[in-house]
mmCIF file of C-alpha atoms and ligand atoms in Angstrom:
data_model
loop_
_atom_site.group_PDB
_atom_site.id
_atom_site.type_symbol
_atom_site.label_atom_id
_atom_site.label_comp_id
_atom_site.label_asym_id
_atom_site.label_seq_id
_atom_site.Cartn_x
_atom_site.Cartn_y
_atom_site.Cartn_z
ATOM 1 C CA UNK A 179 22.797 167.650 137.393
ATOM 2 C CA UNK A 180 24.286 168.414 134.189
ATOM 3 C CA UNK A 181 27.633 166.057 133.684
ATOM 4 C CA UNK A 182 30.858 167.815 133.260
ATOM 5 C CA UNK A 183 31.935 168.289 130.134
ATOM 6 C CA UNK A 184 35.195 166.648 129.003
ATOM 7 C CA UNK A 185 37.846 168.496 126.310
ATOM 8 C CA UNK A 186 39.587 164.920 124.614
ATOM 9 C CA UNK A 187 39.591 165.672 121.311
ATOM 10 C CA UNK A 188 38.978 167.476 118.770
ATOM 11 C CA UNK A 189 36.455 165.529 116.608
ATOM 12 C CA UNK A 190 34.372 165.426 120.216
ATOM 13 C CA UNK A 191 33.234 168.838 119.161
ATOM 14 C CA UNK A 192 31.225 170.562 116.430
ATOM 15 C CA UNK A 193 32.106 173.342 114.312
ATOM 16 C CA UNK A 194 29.853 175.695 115.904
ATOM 17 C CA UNK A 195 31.116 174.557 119.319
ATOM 18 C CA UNK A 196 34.625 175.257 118.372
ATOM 19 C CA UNK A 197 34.121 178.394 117.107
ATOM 20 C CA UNK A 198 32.253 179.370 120.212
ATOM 21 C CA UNK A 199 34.871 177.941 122.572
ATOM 22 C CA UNK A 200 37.471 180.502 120.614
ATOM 23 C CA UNK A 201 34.619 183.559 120.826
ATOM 24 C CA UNK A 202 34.342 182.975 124.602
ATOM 25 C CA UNK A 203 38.174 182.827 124.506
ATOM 26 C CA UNK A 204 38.874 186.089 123.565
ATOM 27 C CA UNK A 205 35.880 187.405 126.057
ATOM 28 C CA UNK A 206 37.786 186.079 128.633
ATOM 29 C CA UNK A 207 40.771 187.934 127.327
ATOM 30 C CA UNK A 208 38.931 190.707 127.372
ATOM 31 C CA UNK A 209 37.564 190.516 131.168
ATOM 32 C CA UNK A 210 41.274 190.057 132.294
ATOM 33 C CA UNK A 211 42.478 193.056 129.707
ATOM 34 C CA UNK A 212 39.708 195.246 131.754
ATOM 35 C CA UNK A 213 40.510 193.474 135.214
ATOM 36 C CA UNK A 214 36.943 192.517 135.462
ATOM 37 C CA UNK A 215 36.940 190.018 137.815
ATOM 38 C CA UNK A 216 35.698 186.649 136.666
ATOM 39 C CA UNK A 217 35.297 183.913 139.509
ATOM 40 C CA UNK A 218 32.635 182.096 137.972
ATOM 41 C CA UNK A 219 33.465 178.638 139.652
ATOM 42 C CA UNK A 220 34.322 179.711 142.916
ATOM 43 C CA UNK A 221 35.410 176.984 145.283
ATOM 44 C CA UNK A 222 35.254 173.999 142.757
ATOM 45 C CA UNK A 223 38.703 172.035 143.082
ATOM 46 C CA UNK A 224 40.862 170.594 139.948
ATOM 47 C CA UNK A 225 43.932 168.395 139.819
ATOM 48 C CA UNK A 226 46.476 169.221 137.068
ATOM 49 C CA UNK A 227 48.331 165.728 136.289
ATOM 50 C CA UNK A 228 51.472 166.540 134.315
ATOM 51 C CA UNK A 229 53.636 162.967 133.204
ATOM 52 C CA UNK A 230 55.565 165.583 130.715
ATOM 53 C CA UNK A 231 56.806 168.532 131.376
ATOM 54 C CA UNK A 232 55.520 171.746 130.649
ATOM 55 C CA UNK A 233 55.652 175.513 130.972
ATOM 56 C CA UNK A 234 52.779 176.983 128.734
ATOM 57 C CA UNK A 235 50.016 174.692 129.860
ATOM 58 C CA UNK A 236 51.038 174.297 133.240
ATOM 59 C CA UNK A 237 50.920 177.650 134.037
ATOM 60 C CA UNK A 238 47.604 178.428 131.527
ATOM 61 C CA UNK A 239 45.721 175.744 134.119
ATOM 62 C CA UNK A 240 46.845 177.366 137.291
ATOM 63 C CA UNK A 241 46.346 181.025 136.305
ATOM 64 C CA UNK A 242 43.208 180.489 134.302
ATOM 65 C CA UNK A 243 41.907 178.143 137.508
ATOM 66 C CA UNK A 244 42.837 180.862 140.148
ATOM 67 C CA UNK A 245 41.185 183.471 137.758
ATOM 68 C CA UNK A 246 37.961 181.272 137.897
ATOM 69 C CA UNK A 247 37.808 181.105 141.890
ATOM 70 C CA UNK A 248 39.003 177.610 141.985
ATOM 71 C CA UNK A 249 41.664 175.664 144.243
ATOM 72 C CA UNK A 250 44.419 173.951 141.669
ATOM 73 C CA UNK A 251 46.667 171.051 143.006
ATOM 74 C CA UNK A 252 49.940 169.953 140.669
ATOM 75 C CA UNK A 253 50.353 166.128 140.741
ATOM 76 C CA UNK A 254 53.497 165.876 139.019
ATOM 77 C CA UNK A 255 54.751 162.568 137.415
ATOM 78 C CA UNK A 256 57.141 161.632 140.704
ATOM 79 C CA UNK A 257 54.235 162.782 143.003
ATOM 80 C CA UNK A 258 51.251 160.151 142.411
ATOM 81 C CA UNK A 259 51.364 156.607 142.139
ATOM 82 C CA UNK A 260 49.717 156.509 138.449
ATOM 83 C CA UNK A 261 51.360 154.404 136.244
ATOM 84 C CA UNK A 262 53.568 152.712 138.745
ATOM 85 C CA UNK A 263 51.725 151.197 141.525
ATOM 86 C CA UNK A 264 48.219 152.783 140.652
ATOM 87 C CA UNK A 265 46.265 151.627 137.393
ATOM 88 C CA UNK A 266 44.508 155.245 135.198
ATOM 89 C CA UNK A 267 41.246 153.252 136.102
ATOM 90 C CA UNK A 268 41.612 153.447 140.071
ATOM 91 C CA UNK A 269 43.693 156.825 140.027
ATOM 92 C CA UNK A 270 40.408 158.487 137.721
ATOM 93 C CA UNK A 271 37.865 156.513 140.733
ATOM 94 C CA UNK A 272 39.999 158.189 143.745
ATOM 95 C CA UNK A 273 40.482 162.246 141.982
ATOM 96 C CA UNK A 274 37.314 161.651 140.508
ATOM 97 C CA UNK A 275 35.658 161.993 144.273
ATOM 98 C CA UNK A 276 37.751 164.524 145.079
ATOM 99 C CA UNK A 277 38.119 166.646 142.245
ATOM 100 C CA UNK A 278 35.625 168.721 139.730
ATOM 101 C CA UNK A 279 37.375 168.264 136.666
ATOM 102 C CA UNK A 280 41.325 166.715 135.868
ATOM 103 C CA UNK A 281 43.807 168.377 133.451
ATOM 104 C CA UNK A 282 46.245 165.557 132.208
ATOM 105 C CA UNK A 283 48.975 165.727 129.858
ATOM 106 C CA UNK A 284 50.832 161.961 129.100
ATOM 107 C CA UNK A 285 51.666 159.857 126.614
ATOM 108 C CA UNK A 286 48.742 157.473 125.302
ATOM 109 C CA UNK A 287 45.169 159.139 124.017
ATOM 110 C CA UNK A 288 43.278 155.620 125.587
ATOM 111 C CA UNK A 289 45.080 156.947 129.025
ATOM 112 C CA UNK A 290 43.394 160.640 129.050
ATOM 113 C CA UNK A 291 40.059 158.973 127.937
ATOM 114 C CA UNK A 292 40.162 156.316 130.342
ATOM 115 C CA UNK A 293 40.638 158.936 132.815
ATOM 116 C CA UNK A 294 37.128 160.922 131.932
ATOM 117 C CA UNK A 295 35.523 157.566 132.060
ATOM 118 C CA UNK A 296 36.105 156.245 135.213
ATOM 119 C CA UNK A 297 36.511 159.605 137.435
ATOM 120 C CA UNK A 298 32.874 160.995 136.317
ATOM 121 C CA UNK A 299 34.380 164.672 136.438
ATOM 122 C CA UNK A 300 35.300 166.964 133.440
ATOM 123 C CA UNK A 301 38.881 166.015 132.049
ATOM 124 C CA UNK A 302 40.932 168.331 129.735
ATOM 125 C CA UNK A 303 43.973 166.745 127.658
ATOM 126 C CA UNK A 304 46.981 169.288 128.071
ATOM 127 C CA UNK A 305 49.051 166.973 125.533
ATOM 128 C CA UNK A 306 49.107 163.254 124.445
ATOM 129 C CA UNK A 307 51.374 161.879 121.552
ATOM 130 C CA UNK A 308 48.405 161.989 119.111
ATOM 131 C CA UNK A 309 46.526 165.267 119.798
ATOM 132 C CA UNK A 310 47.053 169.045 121.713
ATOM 133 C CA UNK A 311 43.748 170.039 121.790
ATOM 134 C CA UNK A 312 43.491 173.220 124.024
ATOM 135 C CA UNK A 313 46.352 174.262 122.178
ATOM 136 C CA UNK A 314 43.968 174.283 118.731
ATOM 137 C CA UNK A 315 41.783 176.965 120.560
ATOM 138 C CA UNK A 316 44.514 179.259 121.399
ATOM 139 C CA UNK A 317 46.220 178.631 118.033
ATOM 140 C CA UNK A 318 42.717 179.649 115.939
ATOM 141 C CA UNK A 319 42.027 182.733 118.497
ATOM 142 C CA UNK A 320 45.461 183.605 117.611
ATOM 143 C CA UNK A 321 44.090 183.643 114.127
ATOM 144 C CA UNK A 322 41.249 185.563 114.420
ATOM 145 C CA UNK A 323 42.830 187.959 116.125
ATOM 146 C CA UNK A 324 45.392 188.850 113.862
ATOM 147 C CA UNK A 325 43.463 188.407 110.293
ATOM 148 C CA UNK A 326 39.551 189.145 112.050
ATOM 149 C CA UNK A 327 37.911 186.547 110.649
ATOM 150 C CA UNK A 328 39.180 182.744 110.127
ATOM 151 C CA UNK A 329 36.933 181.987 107.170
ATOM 152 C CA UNK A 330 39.179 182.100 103.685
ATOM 153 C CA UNK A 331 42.496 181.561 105.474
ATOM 154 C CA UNK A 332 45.017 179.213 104.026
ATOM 155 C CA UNK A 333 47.548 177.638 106.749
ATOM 156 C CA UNK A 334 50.916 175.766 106.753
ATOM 157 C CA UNK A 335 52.358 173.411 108.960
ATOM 158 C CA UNK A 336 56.066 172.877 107.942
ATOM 159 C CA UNK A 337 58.287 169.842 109.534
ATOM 160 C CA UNK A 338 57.175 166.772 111.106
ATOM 161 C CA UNK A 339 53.518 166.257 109.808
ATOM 162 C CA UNK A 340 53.521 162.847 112.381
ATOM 163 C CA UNK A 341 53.145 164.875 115.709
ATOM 164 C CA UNK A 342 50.604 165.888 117.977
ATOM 165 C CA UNK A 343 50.680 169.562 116.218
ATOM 166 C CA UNK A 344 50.319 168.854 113.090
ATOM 167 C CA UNK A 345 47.323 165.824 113.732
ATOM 168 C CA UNK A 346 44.959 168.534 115.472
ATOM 169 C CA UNK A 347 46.152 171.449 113.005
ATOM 170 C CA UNK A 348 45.062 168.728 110.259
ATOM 171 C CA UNK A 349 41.744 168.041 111.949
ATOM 172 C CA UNK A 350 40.802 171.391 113.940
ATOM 173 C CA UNK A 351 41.154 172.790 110.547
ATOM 174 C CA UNK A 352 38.797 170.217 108.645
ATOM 175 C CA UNK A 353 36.230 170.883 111.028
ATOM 176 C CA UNK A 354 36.551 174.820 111.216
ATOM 177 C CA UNK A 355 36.636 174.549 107.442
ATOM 178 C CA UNK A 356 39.921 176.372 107.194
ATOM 179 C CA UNK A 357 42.182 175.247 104.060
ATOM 180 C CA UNK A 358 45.711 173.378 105.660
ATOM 181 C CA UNK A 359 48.701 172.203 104.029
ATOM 182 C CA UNK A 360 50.818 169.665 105.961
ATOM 183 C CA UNK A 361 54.183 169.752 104.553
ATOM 184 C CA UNK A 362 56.538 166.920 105.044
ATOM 185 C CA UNK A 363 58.864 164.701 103.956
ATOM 186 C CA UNK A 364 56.997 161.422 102.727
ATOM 187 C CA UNK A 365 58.183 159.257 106.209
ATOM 188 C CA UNK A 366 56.731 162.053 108.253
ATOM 189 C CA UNK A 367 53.295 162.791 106.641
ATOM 190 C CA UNK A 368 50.307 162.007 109.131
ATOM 191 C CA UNK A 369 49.382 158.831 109.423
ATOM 192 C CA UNK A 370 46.341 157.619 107.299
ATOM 193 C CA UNK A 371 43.981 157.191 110.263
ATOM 194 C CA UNK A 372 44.440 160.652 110.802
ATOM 195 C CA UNK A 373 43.807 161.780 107.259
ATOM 196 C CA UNK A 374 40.977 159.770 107.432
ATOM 197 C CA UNK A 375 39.773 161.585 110.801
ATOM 198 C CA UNK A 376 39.946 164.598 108.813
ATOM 199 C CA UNK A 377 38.255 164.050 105.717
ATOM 200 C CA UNK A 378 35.431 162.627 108.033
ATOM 201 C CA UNK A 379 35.419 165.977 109.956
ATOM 202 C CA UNK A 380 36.255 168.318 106.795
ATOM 203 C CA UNK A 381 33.749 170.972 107.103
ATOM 204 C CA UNK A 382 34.439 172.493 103.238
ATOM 205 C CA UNK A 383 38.206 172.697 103.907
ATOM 206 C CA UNK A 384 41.065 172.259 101.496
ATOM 207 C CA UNK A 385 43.152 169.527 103.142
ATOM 208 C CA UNK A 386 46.750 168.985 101.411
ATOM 209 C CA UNK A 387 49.471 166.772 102.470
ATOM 210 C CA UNK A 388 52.551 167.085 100.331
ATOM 211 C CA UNK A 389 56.318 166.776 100.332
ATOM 212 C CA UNK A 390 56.683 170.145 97.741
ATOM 213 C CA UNK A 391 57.670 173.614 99.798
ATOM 214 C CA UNK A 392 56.365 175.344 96.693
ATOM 215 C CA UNK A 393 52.872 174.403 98.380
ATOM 216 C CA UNK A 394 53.470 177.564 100.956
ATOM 217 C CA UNK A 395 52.721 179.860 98.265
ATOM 218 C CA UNK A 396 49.766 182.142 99.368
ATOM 219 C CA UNK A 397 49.792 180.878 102.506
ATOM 220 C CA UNK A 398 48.548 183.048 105.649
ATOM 221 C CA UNK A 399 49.866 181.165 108.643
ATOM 222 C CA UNK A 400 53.170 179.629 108.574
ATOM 223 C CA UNK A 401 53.246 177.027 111.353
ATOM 224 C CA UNK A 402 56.179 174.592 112.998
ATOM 225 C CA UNK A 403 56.723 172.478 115.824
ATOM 226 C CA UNK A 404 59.824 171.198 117.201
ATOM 227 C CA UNK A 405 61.430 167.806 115.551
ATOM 228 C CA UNK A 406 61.373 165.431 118.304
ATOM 229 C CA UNK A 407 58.773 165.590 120.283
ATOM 230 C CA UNK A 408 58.576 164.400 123.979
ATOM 231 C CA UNK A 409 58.616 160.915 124.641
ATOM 232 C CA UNK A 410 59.903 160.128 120.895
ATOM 233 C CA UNK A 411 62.459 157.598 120.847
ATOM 234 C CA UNK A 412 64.522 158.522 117.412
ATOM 235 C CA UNK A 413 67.834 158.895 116.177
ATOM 236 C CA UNK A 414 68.523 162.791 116.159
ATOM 237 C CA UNK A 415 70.730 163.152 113.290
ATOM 238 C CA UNK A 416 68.141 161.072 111.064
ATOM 239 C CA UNK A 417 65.686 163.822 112.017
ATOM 240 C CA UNK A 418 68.127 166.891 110.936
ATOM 241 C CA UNK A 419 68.719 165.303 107.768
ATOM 242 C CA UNK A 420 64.855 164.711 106.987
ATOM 243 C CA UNK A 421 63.889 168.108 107.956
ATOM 244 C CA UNK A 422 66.376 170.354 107.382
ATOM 245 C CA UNK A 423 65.315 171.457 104.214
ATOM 246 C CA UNK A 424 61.539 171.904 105.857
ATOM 247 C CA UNK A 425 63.226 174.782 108.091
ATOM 248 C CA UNK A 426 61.003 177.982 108.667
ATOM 249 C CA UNK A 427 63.768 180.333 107.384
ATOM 250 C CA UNK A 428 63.467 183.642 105.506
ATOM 251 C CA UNK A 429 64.069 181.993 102.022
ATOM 252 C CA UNK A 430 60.569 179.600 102.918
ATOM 253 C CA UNK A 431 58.785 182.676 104.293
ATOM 254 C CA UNK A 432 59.664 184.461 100.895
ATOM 255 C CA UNK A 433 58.482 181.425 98.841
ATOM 256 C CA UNK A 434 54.538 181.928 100.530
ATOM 257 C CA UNK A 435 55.226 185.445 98.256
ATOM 258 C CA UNK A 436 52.473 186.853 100.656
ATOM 259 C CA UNK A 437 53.468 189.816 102.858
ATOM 260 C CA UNK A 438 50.967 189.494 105.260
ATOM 261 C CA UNK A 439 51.869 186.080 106.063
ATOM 262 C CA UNK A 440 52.197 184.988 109.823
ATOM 263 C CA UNK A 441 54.419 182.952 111.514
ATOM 264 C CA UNK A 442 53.277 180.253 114.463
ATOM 265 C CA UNK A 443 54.700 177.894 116.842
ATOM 266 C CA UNK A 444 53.454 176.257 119.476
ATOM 267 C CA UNK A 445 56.486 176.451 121.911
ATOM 268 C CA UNK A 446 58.987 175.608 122.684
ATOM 269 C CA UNK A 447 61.353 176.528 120.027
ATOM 270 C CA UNK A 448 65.199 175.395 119.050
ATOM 271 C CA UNK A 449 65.526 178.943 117.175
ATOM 272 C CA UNK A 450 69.332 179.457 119.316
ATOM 273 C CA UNK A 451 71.820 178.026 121.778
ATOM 274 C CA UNK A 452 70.236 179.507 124.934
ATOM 275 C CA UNK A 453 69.399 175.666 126.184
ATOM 276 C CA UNK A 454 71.180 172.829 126.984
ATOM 277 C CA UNK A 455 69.596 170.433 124.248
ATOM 278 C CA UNK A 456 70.652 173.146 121.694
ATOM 279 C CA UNK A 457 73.932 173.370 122.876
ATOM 280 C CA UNK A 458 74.010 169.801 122.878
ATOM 281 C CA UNK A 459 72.973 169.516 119.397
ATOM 282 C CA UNK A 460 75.315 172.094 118.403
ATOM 283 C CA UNK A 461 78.184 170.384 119.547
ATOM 284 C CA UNK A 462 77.232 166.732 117.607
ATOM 285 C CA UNK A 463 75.885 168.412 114.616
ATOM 286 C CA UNK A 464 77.263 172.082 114.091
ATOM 287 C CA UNK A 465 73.498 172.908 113.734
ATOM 288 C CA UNK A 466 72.760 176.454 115.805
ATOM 289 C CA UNK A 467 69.090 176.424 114.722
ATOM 290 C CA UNK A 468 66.614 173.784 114.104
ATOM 291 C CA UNK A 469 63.003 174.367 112.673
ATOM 292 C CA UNK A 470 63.207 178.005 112.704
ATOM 293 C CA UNK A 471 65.860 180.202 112.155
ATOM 294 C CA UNK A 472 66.157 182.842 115.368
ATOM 295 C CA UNK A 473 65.324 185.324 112.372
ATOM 296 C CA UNK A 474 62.446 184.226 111.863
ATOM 297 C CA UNK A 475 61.604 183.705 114.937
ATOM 298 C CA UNK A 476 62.117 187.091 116.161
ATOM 299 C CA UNK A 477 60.760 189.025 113.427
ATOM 300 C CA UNK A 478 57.368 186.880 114.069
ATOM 301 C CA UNK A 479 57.520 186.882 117.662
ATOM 302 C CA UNK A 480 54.777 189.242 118.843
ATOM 303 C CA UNK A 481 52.414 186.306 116.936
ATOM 304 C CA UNK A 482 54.666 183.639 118.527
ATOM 305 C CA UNK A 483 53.717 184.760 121.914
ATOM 306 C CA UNK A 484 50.690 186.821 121.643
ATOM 307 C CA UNK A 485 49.882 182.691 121.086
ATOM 308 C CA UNK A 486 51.403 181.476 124.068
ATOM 309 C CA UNK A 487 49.489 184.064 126.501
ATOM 310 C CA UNK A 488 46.160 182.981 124.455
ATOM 311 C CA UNK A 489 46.584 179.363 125.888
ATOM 312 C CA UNK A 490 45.610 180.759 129.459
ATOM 313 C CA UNK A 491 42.867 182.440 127.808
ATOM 314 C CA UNK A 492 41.764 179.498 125.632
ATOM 315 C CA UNK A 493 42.122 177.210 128.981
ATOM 316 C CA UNK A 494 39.488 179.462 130.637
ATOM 317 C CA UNK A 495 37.053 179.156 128.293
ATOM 318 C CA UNK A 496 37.496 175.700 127.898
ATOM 319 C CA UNK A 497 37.615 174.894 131.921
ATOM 320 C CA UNK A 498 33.971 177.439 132.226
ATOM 321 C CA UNK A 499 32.123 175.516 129.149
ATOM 322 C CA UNK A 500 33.082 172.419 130.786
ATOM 323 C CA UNK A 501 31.773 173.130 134.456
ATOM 324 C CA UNK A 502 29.494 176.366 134.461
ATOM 325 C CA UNK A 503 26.422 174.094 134.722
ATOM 326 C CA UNK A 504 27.585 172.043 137.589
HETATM 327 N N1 LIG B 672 52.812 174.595 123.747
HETATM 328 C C1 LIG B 672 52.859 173.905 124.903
HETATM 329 O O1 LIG B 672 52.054 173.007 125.155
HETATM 330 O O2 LIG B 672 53.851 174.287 125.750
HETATM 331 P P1 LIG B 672 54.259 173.539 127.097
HETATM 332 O O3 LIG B 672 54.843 172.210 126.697
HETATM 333 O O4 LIG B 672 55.269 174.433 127.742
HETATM 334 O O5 LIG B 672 53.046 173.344 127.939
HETATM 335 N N1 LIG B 673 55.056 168.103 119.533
HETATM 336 C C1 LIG B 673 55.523 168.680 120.783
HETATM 337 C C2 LIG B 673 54.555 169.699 121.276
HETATM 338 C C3 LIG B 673 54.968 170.421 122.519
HETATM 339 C C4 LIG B 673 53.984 171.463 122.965
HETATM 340 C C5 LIG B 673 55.715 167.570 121.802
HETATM 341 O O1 LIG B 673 54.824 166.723 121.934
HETATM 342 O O2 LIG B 673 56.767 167.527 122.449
#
C-alpha cells in the first residue's frame, strides 16, 4: 500500500507539486460550482484536532471531508487528553489506528510532525506558530484566479513579517518562483532561519525583506495578517506603535501606483469594532482599526473572501492527493 501522504510544510513539496495541488484546487471548485458529486474517499474516517480556535479551517476540513464521502470527528482542545495527561507520541499511536489521516492546528511545528510520525496516517497542519500551509494553496489559487496566471506577479506582505503568514508567503513564494516583499519594521522581519529556508527553496524568485513602504510600488497583491497572532504573549500597545505606520490603508494602496492591485488577508481581520477584542482595543488605545482600514477592506472584499471559500477548496485537494491511493 501506498503511505498516506502528509501536508507539514511547505518546503516538503516541489514546485511542480504545488502548482498541481492549486490546479486540482480549482477542479474541485469547479465539481462543487457544477454540483458534480465528488465522494472519492468514501467511508475513510479523519480526526480534526483543533488546540486554537478557528472558523475558516475548521469548517474547510468538515465540508471538504463530507464532500469527499468521509466521516469527520472534532477533537477540540478541552475534549482529548493531548497535552495534558496524553504525550503527541501516544495520542498520534491511538488516532493513528483509528483514523485515515489527522488535521491538527497547535502551537509547536515538532508537535504536528511528531504527530505524522508516530500515527502512520496522512496529517495536514491547519496552523502552527511557524507555518499555515493549506492556507498557501488557497492564497496562490486565489491568485491565479484573479490575474490567470501566477508567473510575473509581484506580492506584498505588509505588518508583522515574524508570523506564520508571512514565513509560508516568504517560502511558498520562493518555491513557486513568485517575486515577495516582506515589509516590516526591523524587530519584526522573519527570522534568519526562515530567510535561509527560502533562499534554499527560491525557485528564480525575487525575495525582499525591507523596512521601506516605498517597496509596494508595482506590487500586484497587497497582503496582511493580524498583529498578534494566537498564542503570542506581547504587550499590545508595543505592537500598535510598531505597526501602525505598516497599516493597509488607502494612502499605502495608492503608493503600489498600480490599479490593478489586489488586496489579501488571511482572516480574521480587526478592520472595525464589531468584536469584543476591537472594542477592547478601542477603549485602551482610541484605535478603531488595526492592519486594515474597514475601507480597504471593503472595497477589496470580494478577493478577501473569494480567499476564504478557496480554503475548503484548497483543503480538498490537499486531503484527495494525500489519500486517493490508499
Ligand atoms: N485563515 C484562517 O486560518 O482562519 P481560521 O483561523 O478561522 O481557521
Ligand atoms: N497569524 C495568525 C493567522 C490566523 C489565521 C495567527 O496565527 O493567529
Amino acid at each position: 500500500m501506498t503511505k498516506a501522504l502528509s501536508f507539514l510544510k511547505e518546503i516538503d513539496f516541489t514546485q511542480a507539486e504545488l502548482m498541481d495541488l492549486i490546479d486540482l484546487s480549482l477542479k474541485f471548485k469547479d465539481l462543487k460550482r457544477k454540483r458534480i458529486p465528488h465522494k472519492y474517499l468514501d467511508g475513510l474516517n479523519i480526526a480534526l484536532i483543533f488546540e486554537k480556535t478557528s472558523t475558516r479551517t475548521r469548517s474547510a476540513f468538515t465540508v471538504a471531508g463530507q464532500d469527499l464521502g468521509m466521516n469527520v470527528t472534532y477533537l477540540g482542545a478541552g475534549d482529548i487528553q493531548l497535552g495534558k495527561k496524553e504525550s503527541v507520541v501516544d495520542t498520534a499511536r491511538v488516532l493513528g489506528s483509528m483514523f485515515d489521516g489527522i488535521e491538527y492546528r497547535g502551537f509547536k511545528q515538532e508537535d504536528v510532525e511528531a504527530l505524522a510520525e508516530h500515527s502512520g496516517v496522512a496529517v495536514w497542519n491547519g496552523l502552527t506558530d511557524t507555518w499555515h500551509p493549506t492556507q498557501m494553496i488557497a492564497d496562490f489559487m486565489t491568485l491565479k484566479e484573479y490575474f490567470g496566471h501566477l508567473e510575473g506577479l509581484t506580492i506584498a506582505y505588509v505588518g508583522d513579517g515574524r508570523n506564520n503568514i508571512a514565513n509560508s508567503l516568504l517560502v511558498t513564494s520562493a518555491i513557486l518562483g513568485i517575486n515577495v516583499k516582506i515589509i516590516a519594521p526591523a524587530s519584526l522581519q522573519p527570522d534568519p532561519e526562515i530567510v535561509t529556508i527560502a533562499e534554499q527553496h527560491n525557485n528564480g524568485a525575487e525575495l525582499t525583506i525591507t523596512d521601506d513602504l516605498a517597496a509596494v510600488k508595482g506590487v500586484d497583491m497587497l497582503y496582511t495578517d493580524v498583529w498578534v497572532s494566537m498564542g503570542e504573549e506581547v504587550d499590545f500597545k508595543e505592537r500598535i506603535d510598531l505597526l501602525l505606520p505598516y497599516q493597509i490603508n488607502a494612502d499605502l494602496v495608492d503608493k503600489t501606483e498600480n490599479p490593478n492591485v489586489i488586496v489579501m488577508h488571511c482572516l480574521p481581520a480587526f478592520h472595525d469594532l464589531n468584536t469584543e477584542i476591537a472594542q477592547d482595543i478601542y477603549n485602551k488605545y482610541g484605535l478603531a482599526e488595526l492592519e486594515i482600514t474597514d475601507e480597504v477592506f471593503q472595497k477589496y472584499s470580494s478577493a478577501i473572501f473569494q480567499e476564504a471559500e478557496n480554503r475548503m477548496h484548497s483543503i480538498k485537494a490537499i486531503m484527495y492527493n494525500s489519500l486517493k491511493n490508499l
